PDB file of C-alpha atoms in Angstrom:
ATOM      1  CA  UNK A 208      27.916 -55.626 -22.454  1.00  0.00           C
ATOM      2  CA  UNK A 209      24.800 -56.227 -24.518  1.00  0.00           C
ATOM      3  CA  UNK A 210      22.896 -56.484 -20.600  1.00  0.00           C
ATOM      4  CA  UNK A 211      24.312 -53.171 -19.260  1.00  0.00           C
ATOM      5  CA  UNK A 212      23.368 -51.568 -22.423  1.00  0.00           C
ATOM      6  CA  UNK A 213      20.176 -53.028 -22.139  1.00  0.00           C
ATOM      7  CA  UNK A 214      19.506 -52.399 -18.690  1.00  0.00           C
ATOM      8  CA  UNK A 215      21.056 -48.661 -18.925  1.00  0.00           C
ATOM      9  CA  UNK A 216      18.571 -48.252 -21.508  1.00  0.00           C
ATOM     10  CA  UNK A 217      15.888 -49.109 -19.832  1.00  0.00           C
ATOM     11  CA  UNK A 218      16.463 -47.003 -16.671  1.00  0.00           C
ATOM     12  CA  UNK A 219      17.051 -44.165 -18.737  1.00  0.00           C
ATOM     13  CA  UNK A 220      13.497 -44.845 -20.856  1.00  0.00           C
ATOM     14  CA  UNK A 221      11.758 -45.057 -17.106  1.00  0.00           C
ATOM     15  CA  UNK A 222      13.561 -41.946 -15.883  1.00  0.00           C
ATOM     16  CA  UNK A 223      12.221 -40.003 -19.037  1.00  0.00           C
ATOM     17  CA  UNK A 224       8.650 -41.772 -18.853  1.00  0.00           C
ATOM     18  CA  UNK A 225       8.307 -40.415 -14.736  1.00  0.00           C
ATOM     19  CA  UNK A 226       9.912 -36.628 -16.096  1.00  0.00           C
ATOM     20  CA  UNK A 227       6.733 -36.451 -18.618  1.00  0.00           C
ATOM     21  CA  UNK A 228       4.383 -37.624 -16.366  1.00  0.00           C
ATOM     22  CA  UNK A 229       5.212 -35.484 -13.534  1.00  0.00           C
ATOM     23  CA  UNK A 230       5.956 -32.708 -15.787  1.00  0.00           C
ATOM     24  CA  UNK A 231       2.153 -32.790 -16.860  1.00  0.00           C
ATOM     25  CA  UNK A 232       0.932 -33.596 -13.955  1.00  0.00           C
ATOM     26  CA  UNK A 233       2.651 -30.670 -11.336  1.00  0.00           C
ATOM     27  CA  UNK A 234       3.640 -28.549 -13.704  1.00  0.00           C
ATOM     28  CA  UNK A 235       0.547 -28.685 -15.866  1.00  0.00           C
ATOM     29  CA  UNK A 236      -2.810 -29.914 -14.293  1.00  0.00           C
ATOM     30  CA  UNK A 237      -2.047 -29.437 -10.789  1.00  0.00           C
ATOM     31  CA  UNK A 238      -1.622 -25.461 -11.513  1.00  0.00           C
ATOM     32  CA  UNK A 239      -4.327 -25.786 -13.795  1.00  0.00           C
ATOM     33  CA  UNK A 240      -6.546 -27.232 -11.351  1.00  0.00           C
ATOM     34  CA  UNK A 241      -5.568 -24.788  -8.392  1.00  0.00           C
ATOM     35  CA  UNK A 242      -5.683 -21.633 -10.591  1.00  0.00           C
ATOM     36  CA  UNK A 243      -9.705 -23.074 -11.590  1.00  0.00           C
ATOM     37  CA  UNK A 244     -10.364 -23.634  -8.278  1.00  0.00           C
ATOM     38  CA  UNK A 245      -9.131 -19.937  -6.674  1.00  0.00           C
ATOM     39  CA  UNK A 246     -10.696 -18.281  -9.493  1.00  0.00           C
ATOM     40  CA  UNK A 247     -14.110 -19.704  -8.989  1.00  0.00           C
ATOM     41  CA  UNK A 248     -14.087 -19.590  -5.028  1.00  0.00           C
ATOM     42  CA  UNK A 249     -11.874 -16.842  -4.620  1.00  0.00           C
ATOM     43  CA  UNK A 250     -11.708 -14.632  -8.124  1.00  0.00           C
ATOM     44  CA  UNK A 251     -11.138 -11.257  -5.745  1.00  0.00           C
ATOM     45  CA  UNK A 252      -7.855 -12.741  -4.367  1.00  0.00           C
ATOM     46  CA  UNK A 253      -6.954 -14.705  -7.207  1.00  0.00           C
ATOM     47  CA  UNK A 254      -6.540 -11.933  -9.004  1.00  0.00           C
ATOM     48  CA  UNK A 255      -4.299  -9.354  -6.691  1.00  0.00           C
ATOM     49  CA  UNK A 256      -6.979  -7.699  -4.850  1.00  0.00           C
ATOM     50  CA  UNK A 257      -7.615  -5.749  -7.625  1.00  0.00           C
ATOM     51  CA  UNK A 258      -9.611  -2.254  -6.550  1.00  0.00           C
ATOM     52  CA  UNK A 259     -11.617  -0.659  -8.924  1.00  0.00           C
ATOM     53  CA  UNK A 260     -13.450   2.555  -9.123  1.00  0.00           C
ATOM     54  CA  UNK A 261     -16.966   3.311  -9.334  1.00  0.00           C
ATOM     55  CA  UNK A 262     -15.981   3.166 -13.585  1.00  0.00           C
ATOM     56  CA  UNK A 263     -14.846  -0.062 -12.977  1.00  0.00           C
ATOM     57  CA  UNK A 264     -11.289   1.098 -14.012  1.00  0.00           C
ATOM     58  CA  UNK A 265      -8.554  -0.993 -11.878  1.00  0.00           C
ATOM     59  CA  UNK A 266      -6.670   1.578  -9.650  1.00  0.00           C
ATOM     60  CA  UNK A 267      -4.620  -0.430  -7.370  1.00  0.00           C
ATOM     61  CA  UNK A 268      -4.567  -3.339  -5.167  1.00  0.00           C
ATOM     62  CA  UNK A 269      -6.019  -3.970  -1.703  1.00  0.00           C
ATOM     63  CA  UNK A 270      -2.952  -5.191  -0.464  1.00  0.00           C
ATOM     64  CA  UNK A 271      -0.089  -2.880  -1.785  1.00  0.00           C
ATOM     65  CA  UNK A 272       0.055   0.734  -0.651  1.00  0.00           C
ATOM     66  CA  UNK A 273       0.555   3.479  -3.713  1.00  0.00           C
ATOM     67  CA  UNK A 274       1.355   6.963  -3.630  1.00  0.00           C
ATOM     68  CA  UNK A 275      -0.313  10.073  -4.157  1.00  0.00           C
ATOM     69  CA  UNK A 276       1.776  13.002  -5.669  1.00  0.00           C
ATOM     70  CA  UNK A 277       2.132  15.882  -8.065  1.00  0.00           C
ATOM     71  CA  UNK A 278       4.045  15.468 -11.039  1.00  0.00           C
ATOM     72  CA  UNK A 279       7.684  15.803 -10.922  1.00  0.00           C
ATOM     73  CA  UNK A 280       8.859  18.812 -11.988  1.00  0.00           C
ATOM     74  CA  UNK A 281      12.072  20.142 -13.455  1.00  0.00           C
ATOM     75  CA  UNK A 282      15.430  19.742 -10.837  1.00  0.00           C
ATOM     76  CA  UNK A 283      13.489  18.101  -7.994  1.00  0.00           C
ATOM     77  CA  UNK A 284      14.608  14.355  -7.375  1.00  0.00           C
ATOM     78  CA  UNK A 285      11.088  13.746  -5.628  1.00  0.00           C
ATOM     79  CA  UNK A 286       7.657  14.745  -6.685  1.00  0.00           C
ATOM     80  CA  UNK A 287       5.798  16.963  -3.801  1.00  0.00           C
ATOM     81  CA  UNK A 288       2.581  15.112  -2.151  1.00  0.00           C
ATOM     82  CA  UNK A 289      -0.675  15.864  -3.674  1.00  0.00           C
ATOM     83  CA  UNK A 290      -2.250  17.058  -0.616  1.00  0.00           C
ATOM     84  CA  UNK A 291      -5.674  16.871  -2.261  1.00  0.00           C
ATOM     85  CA  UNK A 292      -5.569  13.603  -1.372  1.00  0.00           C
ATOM     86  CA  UNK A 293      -5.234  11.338   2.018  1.00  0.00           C
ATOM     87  CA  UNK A 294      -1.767  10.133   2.436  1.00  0.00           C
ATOM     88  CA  UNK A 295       0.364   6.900   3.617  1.00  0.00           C
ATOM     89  CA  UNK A 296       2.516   6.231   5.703  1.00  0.00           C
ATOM     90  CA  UNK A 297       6.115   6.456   4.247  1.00  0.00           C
ATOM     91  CA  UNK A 298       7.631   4.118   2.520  1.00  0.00           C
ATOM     92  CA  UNK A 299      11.394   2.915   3.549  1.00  0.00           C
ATOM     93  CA  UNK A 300      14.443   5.190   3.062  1.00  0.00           C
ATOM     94  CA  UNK A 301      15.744   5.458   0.044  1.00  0.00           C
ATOM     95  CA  UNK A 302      15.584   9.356  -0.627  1.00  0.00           C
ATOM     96  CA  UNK A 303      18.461  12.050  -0.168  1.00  0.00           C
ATOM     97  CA  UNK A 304      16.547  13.826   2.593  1.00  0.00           C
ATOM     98  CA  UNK A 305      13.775  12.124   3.612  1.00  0.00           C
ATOM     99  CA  UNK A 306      11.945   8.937   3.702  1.00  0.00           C
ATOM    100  CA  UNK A 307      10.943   6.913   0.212  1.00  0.00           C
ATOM    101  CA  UNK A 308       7.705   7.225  -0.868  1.00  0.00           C
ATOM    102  CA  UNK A 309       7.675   5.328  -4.065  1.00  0.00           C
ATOM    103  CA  UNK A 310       6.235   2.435  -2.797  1.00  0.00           C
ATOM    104  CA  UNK A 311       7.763   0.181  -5.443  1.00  0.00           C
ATOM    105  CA  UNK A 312       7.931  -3.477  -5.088  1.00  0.00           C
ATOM    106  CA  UNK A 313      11.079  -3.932  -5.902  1.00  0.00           C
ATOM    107  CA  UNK A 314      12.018  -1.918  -2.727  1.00  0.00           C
ATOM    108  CA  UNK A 315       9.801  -4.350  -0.047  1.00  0.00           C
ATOM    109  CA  UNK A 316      11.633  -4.337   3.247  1.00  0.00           C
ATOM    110  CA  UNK A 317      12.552  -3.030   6.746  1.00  0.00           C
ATOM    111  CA  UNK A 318      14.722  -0.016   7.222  1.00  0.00           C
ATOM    112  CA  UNK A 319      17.604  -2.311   8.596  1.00  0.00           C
ATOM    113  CA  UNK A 320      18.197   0.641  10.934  1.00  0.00           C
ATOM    114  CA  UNK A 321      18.160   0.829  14.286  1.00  0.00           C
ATOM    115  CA  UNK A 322      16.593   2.864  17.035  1.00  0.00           C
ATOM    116  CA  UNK A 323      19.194   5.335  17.458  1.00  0.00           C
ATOM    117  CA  UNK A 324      20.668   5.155  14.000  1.00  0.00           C
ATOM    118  CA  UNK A 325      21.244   9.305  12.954  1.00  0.00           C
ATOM    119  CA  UNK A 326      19.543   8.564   9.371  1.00  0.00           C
ATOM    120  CA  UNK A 327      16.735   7.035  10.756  1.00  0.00           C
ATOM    121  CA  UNK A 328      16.548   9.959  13.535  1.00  0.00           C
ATOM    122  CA  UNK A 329      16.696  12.317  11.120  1.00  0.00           C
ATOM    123  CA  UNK A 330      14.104  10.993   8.931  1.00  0.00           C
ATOM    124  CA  UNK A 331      11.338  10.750  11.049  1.00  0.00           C
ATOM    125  CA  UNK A 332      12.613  14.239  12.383  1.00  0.00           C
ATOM    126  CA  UNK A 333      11.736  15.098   8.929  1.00  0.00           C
ATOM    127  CA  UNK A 334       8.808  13.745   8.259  1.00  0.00           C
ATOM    128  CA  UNK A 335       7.077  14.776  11.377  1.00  0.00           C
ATOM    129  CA  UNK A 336       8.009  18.248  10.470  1.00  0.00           C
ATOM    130  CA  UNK A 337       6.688  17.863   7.073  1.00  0.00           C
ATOM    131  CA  UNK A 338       3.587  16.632   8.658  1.00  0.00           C
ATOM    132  CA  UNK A 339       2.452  19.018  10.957  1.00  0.00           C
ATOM    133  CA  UNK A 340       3.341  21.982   7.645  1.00  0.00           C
ATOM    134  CA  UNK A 341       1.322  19.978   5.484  1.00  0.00           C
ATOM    135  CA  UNK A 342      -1.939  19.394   7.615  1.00  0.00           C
ATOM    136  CA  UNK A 343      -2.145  22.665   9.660  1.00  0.00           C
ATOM    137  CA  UNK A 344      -4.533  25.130   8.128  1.00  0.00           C
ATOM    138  CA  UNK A 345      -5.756  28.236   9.001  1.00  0.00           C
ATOM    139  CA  UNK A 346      -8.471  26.674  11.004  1.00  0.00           C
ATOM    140  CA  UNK A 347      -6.506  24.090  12.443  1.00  0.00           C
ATOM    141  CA  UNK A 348      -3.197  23.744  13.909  1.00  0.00           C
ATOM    142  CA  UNK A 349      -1.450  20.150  14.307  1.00  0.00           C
ATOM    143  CA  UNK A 350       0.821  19.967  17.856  1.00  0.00           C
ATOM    144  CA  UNK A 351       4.316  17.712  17.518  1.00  0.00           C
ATOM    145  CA  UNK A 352       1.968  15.523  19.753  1.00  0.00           C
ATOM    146  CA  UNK A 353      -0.909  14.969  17.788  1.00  0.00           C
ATOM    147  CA  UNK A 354       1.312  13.084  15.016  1.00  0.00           C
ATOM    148  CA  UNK A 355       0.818   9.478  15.480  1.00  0.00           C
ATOM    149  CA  UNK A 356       3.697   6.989  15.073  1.00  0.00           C
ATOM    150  CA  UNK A 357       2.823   5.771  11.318  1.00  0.00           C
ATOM    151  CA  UNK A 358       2.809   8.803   9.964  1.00  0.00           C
ATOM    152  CA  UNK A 359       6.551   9.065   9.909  1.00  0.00           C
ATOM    153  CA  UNK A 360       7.670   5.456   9.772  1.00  0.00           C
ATOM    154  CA  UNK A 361       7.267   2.917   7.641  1.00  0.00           C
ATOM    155  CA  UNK A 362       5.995  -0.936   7.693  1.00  0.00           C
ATOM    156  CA  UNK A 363       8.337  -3.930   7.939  1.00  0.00           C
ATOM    157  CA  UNK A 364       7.482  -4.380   4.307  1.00  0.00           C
ATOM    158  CA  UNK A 365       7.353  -0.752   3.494  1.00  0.00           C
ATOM    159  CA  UNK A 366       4.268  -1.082   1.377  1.00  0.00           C
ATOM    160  CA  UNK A 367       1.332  -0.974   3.797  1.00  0.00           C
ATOM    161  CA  UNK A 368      -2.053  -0.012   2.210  1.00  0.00           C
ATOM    162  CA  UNK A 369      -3.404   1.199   5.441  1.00  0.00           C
ATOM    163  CA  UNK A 370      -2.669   4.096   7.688  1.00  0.00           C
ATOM    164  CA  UNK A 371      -3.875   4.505  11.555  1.00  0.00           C
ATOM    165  CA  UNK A 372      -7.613   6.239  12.117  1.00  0.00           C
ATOM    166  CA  UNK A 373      -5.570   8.499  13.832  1.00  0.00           C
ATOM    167  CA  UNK A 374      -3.681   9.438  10.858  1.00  0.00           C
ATOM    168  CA  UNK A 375      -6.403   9.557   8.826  1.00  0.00           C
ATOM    169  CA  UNK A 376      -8.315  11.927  10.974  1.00  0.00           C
ATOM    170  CA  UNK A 377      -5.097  13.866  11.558  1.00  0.00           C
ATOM    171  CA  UNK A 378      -5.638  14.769   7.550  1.00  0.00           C
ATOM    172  CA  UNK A 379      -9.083  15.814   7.713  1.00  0.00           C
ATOM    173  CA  UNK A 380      -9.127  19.558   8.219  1.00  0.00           C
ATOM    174  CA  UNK A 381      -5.976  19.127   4.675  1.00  0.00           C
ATOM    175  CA  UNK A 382      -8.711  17.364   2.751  1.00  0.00           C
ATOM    176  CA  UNK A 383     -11.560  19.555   3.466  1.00  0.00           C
ATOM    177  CA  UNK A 384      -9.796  22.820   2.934  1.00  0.00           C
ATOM    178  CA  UNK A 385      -8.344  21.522  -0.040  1.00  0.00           C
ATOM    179  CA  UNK A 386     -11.030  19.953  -1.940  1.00  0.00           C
ATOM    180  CA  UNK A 387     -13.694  23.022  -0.267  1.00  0.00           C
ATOM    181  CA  UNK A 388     -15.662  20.335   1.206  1.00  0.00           C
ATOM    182  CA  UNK A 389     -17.099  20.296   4.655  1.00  0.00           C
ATOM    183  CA  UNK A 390     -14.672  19.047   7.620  1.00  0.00           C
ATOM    184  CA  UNK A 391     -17.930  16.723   9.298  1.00  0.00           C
ATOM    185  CA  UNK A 392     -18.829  15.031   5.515  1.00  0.00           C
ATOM    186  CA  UNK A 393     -14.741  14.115   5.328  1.00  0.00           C
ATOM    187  CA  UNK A 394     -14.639  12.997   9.341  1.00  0.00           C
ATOM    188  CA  UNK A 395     -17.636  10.619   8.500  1.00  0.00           C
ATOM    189  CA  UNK A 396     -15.846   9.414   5.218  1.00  0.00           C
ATOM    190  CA  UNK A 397     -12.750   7.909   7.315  1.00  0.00           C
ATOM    191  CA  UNK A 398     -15.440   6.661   9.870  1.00  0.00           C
ATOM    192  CA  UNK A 399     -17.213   4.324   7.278  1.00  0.00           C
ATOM    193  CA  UNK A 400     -13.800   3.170   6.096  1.00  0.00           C
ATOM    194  CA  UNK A 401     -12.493   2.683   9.577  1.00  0.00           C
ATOM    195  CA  UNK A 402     -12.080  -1.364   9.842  1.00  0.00           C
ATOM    196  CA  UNK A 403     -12.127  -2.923  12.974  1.00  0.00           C
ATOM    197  CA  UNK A 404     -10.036  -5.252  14.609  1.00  0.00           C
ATOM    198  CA  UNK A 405     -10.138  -8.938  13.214  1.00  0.00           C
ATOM    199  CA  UNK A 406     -12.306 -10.932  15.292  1.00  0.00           C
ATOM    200  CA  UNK A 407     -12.787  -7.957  17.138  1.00  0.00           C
ATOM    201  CA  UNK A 408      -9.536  -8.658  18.735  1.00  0.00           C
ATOM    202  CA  UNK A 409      -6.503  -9.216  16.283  1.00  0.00           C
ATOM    203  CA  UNK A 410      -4.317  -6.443  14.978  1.00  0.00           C
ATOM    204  CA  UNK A 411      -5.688  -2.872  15.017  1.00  0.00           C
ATOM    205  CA  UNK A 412      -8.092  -0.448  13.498  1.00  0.00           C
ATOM    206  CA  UNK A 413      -7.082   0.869  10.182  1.00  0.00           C
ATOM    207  CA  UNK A 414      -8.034   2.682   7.254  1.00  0.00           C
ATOM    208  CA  UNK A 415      -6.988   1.469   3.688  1.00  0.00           C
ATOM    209  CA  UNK A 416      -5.713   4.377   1.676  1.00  0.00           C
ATOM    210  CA  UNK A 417      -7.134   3.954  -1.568  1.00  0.00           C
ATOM    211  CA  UNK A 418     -10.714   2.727  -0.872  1.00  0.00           C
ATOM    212  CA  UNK A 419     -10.953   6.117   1.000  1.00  0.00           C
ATOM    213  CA  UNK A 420      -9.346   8.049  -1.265  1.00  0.00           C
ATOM    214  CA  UNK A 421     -12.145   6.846  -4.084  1.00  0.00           C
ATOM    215  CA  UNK A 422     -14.692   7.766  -2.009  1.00  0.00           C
ATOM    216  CA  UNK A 423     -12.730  10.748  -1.484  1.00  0.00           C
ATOM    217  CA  UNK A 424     -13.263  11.459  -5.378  1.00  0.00           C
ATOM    218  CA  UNK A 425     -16.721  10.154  -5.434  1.00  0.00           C
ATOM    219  CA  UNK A 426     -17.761  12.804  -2.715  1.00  0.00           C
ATOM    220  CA  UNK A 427     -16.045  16.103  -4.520  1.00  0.00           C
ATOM    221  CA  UNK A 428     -17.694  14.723  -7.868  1.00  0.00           C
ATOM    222  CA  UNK A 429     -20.834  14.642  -6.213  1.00  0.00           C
ATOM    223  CA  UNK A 430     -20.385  18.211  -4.616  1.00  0.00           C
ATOM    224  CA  UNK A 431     -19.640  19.461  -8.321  1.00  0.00           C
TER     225      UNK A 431
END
């Protein structure tokens, strides 16, 4: 008896002994050690992707799409786009008649419709309508054909920071008329924040939302 209690004891006293040392060693200095490391060589990253403005104010995050729209007001259960502003793609469908554009994280993920699911159909029915209203002006009218495909769907993830150069462009004539600048000054403002292809040959060209939407600001403060 005395040997098994001995022996029992003594397991149990190396069982505890490997808990602590593990416990301060993954769960203490390894995270320590990795969070050093990423914030020296990779501070940027390590930190969300953090975007700032020309203030240095944190307004978003490289890597998370946001929205861009009016305050709610009274008896409407979503706010109205501020079409001062360039606009993403939507987010997935969560809205009574249209697409969700909250762009929360707790709502990351596909549709889970498919291709000839009536909701979905009637969504991007929807949308596209909404589209051409929003961005034809008096000097410029948008055809059912000119509205490219991410305008009126969303990403697998639903949170994309980055629209299509087409879309982008598709919103020029909206921005210009809207913030009474000139349509070539906004056209060259999506060109410089048109990225290329990675590699020059993975994925495609795209424009991240809120970097040109702070240069967006930058160029109507400068206009006064």
């Amino acid at each position: 008896m005395n040997n098994s209690a001995g022996s029992t004891g003594r397991l149990l006293w190396a069982g505890l002994r490997a808990l602590l040392v593990l416990t301060v060693v993954c769960g203490v200095l390894y995270p320590l050690a990795v969070t050093g490391i990423a914030q020296v060589a990779f501070p940027g990253k390590a930190n969300g992707s953090e975007v700032t403005d020309a203030s240095g104010r944190v307004v978003g995050f490289e890597l998370i799409g946001q929205t861009y729209r009016l305050p709610l007001k009274e008896g409407e259960e979503t706010a109205a786009p501020d079409l001062r502003w360039f606009q993403p793609r939507p987010s997935n469908g969560l809205g009574s008649n249209s697409v969700n554009t909250r762009y929360s994280i707790v709502l990351s993920g596909a549709t889970n419709r498919s291709g000839d699911n009536a909701e979905l159909i009637r969504w991007v029915k929807d949308a596209k309508a909404a589209v051409i209203k929003d961005n034809s002006t008096a000097s410029y009218e948008v055809k059912p054909s000119d509205v490219p495909a991410d305008a009126v769907t969303s990403s697998g993830s639903g949170l994309d920071p980055h629209i299509s150069p087409e879309y982008a462009k598709l919103q020029v004539h909206r921005i210009a008329e809207r913030n009474r600048l000139d349509v070539a000054a906004v056209d060259r403002l999506v060109a410089d924040h048109t990225d290329a292809r990675i590699l020059g040959f993975v994925g495609e060209p795209r424009v991240n939302v809120l970097r040109l939407n702070i240069a967006l600001k930058e160029l109507v403060a400068a206009k006064g």
